[in-house]
Tab-separated table of C-alpha atoms in Angstrom:
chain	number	residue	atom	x	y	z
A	1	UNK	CA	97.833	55.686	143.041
A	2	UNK	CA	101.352	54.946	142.061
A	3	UNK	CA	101.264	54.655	138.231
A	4	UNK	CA	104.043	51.635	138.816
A	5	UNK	CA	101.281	49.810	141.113
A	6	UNK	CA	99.632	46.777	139.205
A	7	UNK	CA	96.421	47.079	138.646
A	8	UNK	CA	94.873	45.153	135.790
A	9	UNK	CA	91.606	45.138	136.798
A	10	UNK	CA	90.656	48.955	137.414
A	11	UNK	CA	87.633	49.845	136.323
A	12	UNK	CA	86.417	46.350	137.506
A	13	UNK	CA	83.321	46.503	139.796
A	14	UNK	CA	82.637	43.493	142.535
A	15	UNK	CA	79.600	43.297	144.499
A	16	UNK	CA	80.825	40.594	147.337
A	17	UNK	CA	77.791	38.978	148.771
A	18	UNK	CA	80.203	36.273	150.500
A	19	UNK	CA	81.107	35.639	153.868
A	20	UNK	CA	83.888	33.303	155.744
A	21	UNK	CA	87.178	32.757	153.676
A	22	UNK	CA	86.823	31.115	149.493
A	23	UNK	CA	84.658	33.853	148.596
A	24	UNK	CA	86.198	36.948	150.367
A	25	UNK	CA	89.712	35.831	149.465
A	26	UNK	CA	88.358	35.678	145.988
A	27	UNK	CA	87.095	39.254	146.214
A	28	UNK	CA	90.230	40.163	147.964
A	29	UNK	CA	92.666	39.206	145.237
A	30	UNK	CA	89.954	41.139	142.470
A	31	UNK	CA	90.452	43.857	144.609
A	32	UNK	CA	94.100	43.691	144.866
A	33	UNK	CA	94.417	43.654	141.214
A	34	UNK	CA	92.365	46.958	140.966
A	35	UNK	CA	89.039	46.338	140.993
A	36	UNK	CA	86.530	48.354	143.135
A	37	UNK	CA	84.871	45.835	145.852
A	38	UNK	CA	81.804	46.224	147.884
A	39	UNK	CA	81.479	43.882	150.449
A	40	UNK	CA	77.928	43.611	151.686
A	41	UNK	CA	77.292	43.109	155.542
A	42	UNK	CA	74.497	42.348	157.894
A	43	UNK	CA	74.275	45.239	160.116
A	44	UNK	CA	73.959	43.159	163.242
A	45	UNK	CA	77.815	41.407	163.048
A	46	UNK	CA	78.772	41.489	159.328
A	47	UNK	CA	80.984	38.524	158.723
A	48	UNK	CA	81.462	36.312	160.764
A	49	UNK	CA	84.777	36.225	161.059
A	50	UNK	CA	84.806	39.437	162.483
A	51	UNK	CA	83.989	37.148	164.965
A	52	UNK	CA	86.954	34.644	165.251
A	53	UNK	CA	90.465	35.061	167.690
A	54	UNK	CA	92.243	35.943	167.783
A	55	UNK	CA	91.447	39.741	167.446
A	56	UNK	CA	92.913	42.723	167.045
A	57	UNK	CA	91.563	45.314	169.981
A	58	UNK	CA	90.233	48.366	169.292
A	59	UNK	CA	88.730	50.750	171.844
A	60	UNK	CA	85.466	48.528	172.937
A	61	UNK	CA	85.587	46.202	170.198
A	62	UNK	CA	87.558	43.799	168.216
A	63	UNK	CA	88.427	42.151	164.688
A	64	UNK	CA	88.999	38.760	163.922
A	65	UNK	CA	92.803	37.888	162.570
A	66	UNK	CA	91.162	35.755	159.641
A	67	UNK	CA	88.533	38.774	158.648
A	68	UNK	CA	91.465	41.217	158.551
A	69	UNK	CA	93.526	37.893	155.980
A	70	UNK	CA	91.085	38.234	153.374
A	71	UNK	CA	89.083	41.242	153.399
A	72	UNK	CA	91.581	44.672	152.265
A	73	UNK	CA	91.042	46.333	149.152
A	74	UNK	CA	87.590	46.623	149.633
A	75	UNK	CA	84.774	48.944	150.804
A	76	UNK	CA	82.153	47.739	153.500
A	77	UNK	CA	78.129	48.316	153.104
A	78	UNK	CA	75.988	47.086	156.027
A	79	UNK	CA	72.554	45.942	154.258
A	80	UNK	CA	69.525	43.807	155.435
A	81	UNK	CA	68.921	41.808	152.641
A	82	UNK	CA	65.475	40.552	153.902
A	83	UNK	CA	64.381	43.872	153.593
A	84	UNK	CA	62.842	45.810	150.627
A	85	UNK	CA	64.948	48.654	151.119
A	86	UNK	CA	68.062	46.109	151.023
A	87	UNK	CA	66.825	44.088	148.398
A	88	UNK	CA	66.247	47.261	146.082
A	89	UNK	CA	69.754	48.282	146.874
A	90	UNK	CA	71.302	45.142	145.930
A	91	UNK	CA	69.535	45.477	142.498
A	92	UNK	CA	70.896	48.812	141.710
A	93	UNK	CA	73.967	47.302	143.011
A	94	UNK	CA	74.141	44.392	140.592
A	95	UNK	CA	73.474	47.074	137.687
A	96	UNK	CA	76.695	48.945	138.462
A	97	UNK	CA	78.806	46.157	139.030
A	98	UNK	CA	80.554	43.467	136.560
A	99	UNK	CA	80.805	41.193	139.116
A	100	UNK	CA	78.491	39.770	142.116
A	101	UNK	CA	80.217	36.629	144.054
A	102	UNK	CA	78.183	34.966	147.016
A	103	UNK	CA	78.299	31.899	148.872
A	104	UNK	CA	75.031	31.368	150.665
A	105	UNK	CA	73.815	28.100	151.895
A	106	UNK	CA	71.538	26.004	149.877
A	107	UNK	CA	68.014	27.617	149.087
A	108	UNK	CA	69.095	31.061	150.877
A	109	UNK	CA	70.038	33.534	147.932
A	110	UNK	CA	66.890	31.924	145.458
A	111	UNK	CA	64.726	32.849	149.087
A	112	UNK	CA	66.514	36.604	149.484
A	113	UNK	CA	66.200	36.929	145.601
A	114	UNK	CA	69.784	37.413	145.190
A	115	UNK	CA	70.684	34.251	142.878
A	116	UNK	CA	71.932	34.646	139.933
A	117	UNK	CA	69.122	34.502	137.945
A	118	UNK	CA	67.638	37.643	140.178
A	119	UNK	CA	71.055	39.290	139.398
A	120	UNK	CA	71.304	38.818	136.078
A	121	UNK	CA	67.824	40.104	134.956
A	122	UNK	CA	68.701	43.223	136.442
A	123	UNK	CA	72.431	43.166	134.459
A	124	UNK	CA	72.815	40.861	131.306
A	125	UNK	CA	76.126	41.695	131.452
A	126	UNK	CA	77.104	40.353	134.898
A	127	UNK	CA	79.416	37.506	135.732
A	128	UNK	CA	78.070	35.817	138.862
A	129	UNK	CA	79.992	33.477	140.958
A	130	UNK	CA	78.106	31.175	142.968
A	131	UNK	CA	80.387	29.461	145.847
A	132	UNK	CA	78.686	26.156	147.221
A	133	UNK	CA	79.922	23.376	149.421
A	134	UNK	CA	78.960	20.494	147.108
A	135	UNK	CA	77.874	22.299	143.719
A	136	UNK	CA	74.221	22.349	142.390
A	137	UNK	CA	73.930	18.986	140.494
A	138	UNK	CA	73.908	15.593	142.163
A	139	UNK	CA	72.418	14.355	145.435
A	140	UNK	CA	74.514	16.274	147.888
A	141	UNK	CA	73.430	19.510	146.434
A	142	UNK	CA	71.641	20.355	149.474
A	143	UNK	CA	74.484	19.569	151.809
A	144	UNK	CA	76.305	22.173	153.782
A	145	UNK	CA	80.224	22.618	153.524
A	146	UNK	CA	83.058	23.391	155.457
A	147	UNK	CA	86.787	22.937	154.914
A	148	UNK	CA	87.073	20.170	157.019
A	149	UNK	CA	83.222	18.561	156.513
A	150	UNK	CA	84.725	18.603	152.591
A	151	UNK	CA	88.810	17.182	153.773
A	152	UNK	CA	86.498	13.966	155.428
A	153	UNK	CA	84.099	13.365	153.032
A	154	UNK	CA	86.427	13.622	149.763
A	155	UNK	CA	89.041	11.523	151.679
A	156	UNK	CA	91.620	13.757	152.485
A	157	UNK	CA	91.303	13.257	156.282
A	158	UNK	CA	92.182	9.509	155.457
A	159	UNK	CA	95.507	10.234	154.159
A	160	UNK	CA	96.571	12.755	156.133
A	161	UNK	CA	99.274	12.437	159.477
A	162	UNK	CA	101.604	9.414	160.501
A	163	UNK	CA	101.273	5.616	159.229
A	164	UNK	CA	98.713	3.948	161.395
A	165	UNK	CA	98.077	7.148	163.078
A	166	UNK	CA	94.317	8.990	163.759
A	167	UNK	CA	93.311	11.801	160.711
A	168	UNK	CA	95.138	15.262	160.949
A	169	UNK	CA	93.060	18.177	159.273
A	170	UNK	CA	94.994	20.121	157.225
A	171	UNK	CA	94.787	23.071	159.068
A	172	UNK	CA	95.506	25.752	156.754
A	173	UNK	CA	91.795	25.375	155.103
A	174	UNK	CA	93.083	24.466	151.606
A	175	UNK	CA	89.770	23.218	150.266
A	176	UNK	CA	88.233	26.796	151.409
A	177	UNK	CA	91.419	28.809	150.139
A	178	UNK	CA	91.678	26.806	146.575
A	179	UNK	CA	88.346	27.232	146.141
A	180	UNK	CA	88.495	30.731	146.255
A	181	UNK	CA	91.284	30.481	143.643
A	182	UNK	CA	89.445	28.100	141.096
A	183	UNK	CA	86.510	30.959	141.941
A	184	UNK	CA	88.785	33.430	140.774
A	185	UNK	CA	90.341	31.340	137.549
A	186	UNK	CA	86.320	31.077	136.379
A	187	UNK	CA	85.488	34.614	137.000
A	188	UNK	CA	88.776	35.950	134.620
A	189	UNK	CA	87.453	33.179	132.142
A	190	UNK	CA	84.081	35.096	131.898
A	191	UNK	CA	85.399	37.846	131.839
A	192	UNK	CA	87.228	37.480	128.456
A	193	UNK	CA	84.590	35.928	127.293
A	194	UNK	CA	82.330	38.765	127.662
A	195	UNK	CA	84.899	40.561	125.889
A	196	UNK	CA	84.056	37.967	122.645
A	197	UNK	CA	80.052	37.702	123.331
A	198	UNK	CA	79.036	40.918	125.301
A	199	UNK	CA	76.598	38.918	127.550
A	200	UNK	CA	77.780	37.764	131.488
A	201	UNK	CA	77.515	33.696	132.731
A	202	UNK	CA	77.199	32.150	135.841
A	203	UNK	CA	79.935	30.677	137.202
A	204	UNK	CA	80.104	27.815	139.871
A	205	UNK	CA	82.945	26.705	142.107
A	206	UNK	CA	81.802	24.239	145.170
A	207	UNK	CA	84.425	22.749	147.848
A	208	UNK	CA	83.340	19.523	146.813
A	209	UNK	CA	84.675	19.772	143.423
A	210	UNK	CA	87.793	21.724	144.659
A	211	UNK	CA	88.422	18.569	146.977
A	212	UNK	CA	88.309	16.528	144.510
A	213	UNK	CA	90.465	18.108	142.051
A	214	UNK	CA	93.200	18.765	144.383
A	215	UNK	CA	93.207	14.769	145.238
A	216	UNK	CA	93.680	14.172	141.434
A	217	UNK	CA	96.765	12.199	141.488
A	218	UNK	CA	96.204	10.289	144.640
A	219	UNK	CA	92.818	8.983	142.986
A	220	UNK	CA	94.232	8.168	139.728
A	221	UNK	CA	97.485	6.213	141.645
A	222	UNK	CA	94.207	4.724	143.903
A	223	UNK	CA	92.790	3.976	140.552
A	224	UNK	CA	95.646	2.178	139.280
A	225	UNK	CA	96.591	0.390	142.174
A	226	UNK	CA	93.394	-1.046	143.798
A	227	UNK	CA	94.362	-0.204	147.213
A	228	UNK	CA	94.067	2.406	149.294
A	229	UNK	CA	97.392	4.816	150.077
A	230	UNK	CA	98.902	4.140	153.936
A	231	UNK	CA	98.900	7.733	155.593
A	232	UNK	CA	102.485	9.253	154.440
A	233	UNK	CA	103.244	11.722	157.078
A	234	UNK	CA	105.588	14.101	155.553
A	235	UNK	CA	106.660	11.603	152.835
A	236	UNK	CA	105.301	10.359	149.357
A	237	UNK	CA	104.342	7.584	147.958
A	238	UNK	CA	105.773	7.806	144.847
A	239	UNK	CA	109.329	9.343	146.113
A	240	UNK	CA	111.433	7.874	148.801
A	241	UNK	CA	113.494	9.639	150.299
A	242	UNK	CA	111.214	12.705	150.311
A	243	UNK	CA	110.863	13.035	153.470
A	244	UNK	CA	111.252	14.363	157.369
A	245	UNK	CA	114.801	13.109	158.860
A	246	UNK	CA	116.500	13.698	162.088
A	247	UNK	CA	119.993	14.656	162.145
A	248	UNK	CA	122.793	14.996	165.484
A	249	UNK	CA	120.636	17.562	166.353
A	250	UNK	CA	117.403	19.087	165.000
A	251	UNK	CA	115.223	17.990	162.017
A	252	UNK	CA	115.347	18.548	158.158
A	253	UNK	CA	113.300	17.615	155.483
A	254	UNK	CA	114.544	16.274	152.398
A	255	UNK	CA	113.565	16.107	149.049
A	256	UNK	CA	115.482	13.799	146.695
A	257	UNK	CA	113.319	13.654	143.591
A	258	UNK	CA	114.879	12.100	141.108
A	259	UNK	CA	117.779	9.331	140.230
A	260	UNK	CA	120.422	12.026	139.978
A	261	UNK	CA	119.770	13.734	143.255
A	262	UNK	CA	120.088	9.990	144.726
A	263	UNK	CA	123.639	9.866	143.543
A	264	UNK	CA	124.850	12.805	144.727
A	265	UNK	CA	123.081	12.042	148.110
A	266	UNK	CA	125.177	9.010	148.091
A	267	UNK	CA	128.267	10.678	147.094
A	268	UNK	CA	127.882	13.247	149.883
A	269	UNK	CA	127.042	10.885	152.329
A	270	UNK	CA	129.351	8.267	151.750
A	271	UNK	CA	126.893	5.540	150.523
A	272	UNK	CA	128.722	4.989	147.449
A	273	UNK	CA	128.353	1.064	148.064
A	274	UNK	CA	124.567	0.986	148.129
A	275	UNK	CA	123.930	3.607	145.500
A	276	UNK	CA	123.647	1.438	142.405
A	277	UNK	CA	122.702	-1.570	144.495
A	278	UNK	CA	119.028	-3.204	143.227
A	279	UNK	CA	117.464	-1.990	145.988
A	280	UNK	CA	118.122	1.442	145.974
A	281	UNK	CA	118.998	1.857	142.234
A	282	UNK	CA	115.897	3.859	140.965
A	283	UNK	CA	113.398	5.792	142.884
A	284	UNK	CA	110.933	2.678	141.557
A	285	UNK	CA	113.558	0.796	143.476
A	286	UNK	CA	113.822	3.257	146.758
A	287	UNK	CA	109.827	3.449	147.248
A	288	UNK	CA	109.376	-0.765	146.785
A	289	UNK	CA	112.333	-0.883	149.759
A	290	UNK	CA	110.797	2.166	151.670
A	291	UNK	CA	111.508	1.148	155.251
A	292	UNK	CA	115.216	0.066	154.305
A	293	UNK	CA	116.051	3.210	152.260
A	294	UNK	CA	114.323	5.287	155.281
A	295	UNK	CA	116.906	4.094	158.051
A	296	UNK	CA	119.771	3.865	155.837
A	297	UNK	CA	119.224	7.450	155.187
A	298	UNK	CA	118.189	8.309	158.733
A	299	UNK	CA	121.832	6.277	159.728
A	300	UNK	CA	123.810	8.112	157.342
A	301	UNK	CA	122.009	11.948	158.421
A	302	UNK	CA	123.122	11.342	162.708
A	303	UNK	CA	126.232	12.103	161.570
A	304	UNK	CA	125.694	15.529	161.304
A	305	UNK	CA	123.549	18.244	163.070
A	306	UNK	CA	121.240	19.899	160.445
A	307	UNK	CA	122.831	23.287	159.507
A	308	UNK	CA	125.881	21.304	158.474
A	309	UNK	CA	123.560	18.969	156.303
A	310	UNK	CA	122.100	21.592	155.002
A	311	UNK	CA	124.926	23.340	153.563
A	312	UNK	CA	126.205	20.417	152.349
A	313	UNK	CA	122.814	19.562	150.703
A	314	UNK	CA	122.667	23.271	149.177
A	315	UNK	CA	126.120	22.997	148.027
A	316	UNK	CA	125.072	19.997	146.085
A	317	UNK	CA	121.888	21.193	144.416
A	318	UNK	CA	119.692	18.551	146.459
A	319	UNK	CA	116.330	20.102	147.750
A	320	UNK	CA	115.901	20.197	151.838
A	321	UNK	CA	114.779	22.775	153.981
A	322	UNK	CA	115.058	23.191	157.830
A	323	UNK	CA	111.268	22.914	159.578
A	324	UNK	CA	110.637	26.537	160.272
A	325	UNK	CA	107.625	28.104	162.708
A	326	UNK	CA	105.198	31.065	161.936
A	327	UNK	CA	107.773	33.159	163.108
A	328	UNK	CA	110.783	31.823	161.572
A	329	UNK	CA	109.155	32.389	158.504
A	330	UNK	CA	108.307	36.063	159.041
A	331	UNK	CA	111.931	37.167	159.725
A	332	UNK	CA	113.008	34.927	156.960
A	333	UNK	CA	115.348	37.790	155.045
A	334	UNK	CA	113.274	35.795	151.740
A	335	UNK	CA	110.204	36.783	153.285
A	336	UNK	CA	111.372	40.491	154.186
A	337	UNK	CA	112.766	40.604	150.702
A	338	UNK	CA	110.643	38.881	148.203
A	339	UNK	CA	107.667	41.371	149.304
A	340	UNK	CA	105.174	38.929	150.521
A	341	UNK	CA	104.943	40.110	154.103
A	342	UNK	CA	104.255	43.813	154.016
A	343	UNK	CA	102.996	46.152	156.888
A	344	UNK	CA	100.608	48.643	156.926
A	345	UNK	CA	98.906	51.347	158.934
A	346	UNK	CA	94.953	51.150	159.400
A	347	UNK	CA	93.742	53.721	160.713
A	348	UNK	CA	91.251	52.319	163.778
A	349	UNK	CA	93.831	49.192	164.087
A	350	UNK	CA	96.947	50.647	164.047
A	351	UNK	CA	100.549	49.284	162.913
A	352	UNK	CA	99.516	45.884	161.321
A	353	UNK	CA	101.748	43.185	158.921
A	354	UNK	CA	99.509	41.609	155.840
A	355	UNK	CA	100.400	38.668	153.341
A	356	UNK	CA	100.789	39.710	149.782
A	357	UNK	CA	98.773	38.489	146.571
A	358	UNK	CA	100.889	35.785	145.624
A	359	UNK	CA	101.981	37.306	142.156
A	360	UNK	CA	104.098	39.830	140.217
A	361	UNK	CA	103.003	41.892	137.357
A	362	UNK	CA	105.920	43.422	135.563
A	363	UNK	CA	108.233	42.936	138.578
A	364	UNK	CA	106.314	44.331	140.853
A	365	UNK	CA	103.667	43.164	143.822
A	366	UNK	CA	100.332	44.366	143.841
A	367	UNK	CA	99.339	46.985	146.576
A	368	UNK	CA	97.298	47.943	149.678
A	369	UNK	CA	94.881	50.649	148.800
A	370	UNK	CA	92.124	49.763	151.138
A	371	UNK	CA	93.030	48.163	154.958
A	372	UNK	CA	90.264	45.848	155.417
A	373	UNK	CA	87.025	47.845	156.363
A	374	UNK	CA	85.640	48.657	159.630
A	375	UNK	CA	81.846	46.541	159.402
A	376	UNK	CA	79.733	49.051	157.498
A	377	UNK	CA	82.452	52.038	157.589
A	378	UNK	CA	81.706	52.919	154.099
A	379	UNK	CA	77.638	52.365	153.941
A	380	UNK	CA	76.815	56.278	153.484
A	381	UNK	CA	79.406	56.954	151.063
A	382	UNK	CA	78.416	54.197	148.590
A	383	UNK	CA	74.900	54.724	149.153
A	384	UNK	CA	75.319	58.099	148.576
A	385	UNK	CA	77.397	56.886	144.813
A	386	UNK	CA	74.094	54.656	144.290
A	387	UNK	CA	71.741	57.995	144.566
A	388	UNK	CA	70.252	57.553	148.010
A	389	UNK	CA	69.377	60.607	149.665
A	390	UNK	CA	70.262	61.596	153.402
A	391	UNK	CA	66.922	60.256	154.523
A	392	UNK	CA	66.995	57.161	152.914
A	393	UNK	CA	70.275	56.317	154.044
A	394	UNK	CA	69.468	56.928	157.760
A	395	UNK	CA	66.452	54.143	156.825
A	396	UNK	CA	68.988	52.011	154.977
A	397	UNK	CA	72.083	51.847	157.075
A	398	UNK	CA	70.969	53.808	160.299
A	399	UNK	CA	73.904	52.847	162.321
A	400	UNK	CA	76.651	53.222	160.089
A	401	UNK	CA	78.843	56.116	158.601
């Protein structure tokens, strides 16, 4: 390994017993920081979102695009956990690692006797991280989650797309990818508190309670106000104009945030008569006259197609941004530049492009050291680290090398 390359956590040791996307990208980012990750698969299909187009080919078989998003840095060991063979593994498992992270449906790992009281007696030291859809106390402990089963019943599917409009899923799973961050906040927690007591925890992160945090402000304006929000498209509705605008030609967004971008918006856009008017005075002001302040901005941006607005707007210091695609985004020279799109070699898959762990340490990204694992590709070497012998491996993992 480069010395240069972050890694923080070597020496760290994950057992992932997740699946789908909050706890894998949670391993995934462990794993990108250093630590040594096991992912644990059924040796019929492995994750299931090994599963999922689109794929990537490969000979006779394929792997799903959102498997290969959140599953690099770490080593894959096909195991039935319903047998005794599997079961016994997992135990000598949990004794080598720090860390054990699942996300089984209610009852499942307490019936496979791989909750984290099972864990734990076999390591006092471990930190387990137990990923739920609605957490383990209250009446909807029992209830099964998704990303969007947990965007409709917290009330994000109510406030999501255009006023008066149906409800748009947010379709980049937030509530599944910040759960798999808050995951990952808890587990660092433990771990420096181990440091102080020398004894693991359990930790819990559910997408109900992800949900709900993430709609903190809109429940404490809903709170305050009595009413619930209209559906803001791409505005908000505490800022006006913050917002999706047309120009002469193709669409910007805009982002005037404050009082003092409001005057130079009116400055550079000749509205010099309305800018200290009562109406449009103070953002208060702006969001109470919404639909007015909407078209005389809209008015004042046909003027104009966008690329002129926006070098005006950059010019000026006010926030806006052209509406860019997938693509536009991954030939951004930002993009190429700032590290977070990075390609790779793997060597069944071929050339391939990944998305960086959002962070820098020192200056610098952290790195690929593991493409994300063929299902079960590294069974007989890990067994073989655990003490198995040749014949108990071919009983263990029979198909896999």
């Amino acid at each position: 390994m480069n010395p240069s390359t972050p890694s923080p956590l070597q020496g760290l040791r994950v057992l992932d017993l997740s699946k789908v996307l909050a706890g894998p990208l949670c391993a995934q980012y462990l794993g990108d920081m250093g630590a040594d990750v096991i992912k644990i698969e059924t040796p019929d299909q492995g994750d299931e979102t090994r599963h999922w187009p689109p794929f990537r080919e490969h000979g006779e078989s394929r792997t799903g695009a959102v498997f290969l998003s959140a599953n690099r840095n770490k080593r894959s060991l096909c195991l039935d956990l319903r047998s005794e063979e599997g079961l016994a593994a997992i135990y000598r498992l949990a004794r080598w690692a720090d860390i054990a992270i699942a996300s089984f449906g209610p009852g499942v790992a307490d019936k496979l006797g791989v909750d984290a009281a099972a864990l734990r007696a076999c390591n006092p030291r471990l930190i387990y991280c137990d990923i739920s859809g609605f957490g383990s106390v209250g009446p909807m402990n029992e209830g099964k989650g998704y990303d969007v089963i947990l965007q409709s019943f917290t009330g994000m599917l109510a406030i999501t797309g255009e006023p008066g409009g149906p409800p748009v899923r947010s379709p980049f799973s937030p509530v599944d990818q910040a759960t798999g961050l808050h995951a990952l906040i808890g587990i660092l927690a433990a771990l420096y508190q181990r440091e102080r007591t020398g004894a693991g925890s359990t930790v819990e992160a559910s997408l109900f309670d992800t949900a709900t945090g993430m709609l903190g402000y809109f429940l404490q304006s809903f709170w305050e106000r009595g009413t619930e929000p209209e559906k803001p498209g791409s505005g908000h509705e505490s800022l006006c104009p913050y917002q999706v605008f047309e120009t002469a030609d193709k669409p910007l967004i805009l982002g005037v945030a404050n009082d003092t971008l409001w005057k130079r918006f009116c400055t550079m856009t000749h509205l010099d008569d309305v800018v200290d008017h009562p109406d449009y005075r103070t953002n208060a002001d702006r969001v109470r006259n919404r639909a007015k302040t909407v078209a005389l901005v809209s008015r004042a941006l046909q003027a104009k197609g966008r690329d002129a607005w926006l070098a005006e707007l950059d010019k000026a210091g006010i926030p806006s941004s052209p509406l860019h695609t997938l693509g536009e985004l991954s030939e951004h020279p930002h993009t190429k530049a700032s590290g977070m799109k990075f390609d790779y070699n793997h060597p069944a898959l071929g050339k391939m492009q990944g998305v960086s762990q959002p962070l820098r340490f020192d200056g610098e990204r952290t790195q690929l050291r593991r493409p994300p694992p063929m299902h079960g590709e590294h069974s007989v070497e890990i067994l073989k680290e655990l003490g198995y012998s040749d014949e108990e491996i071919a009983t263990l993992s029979p198909a896999k090398s």
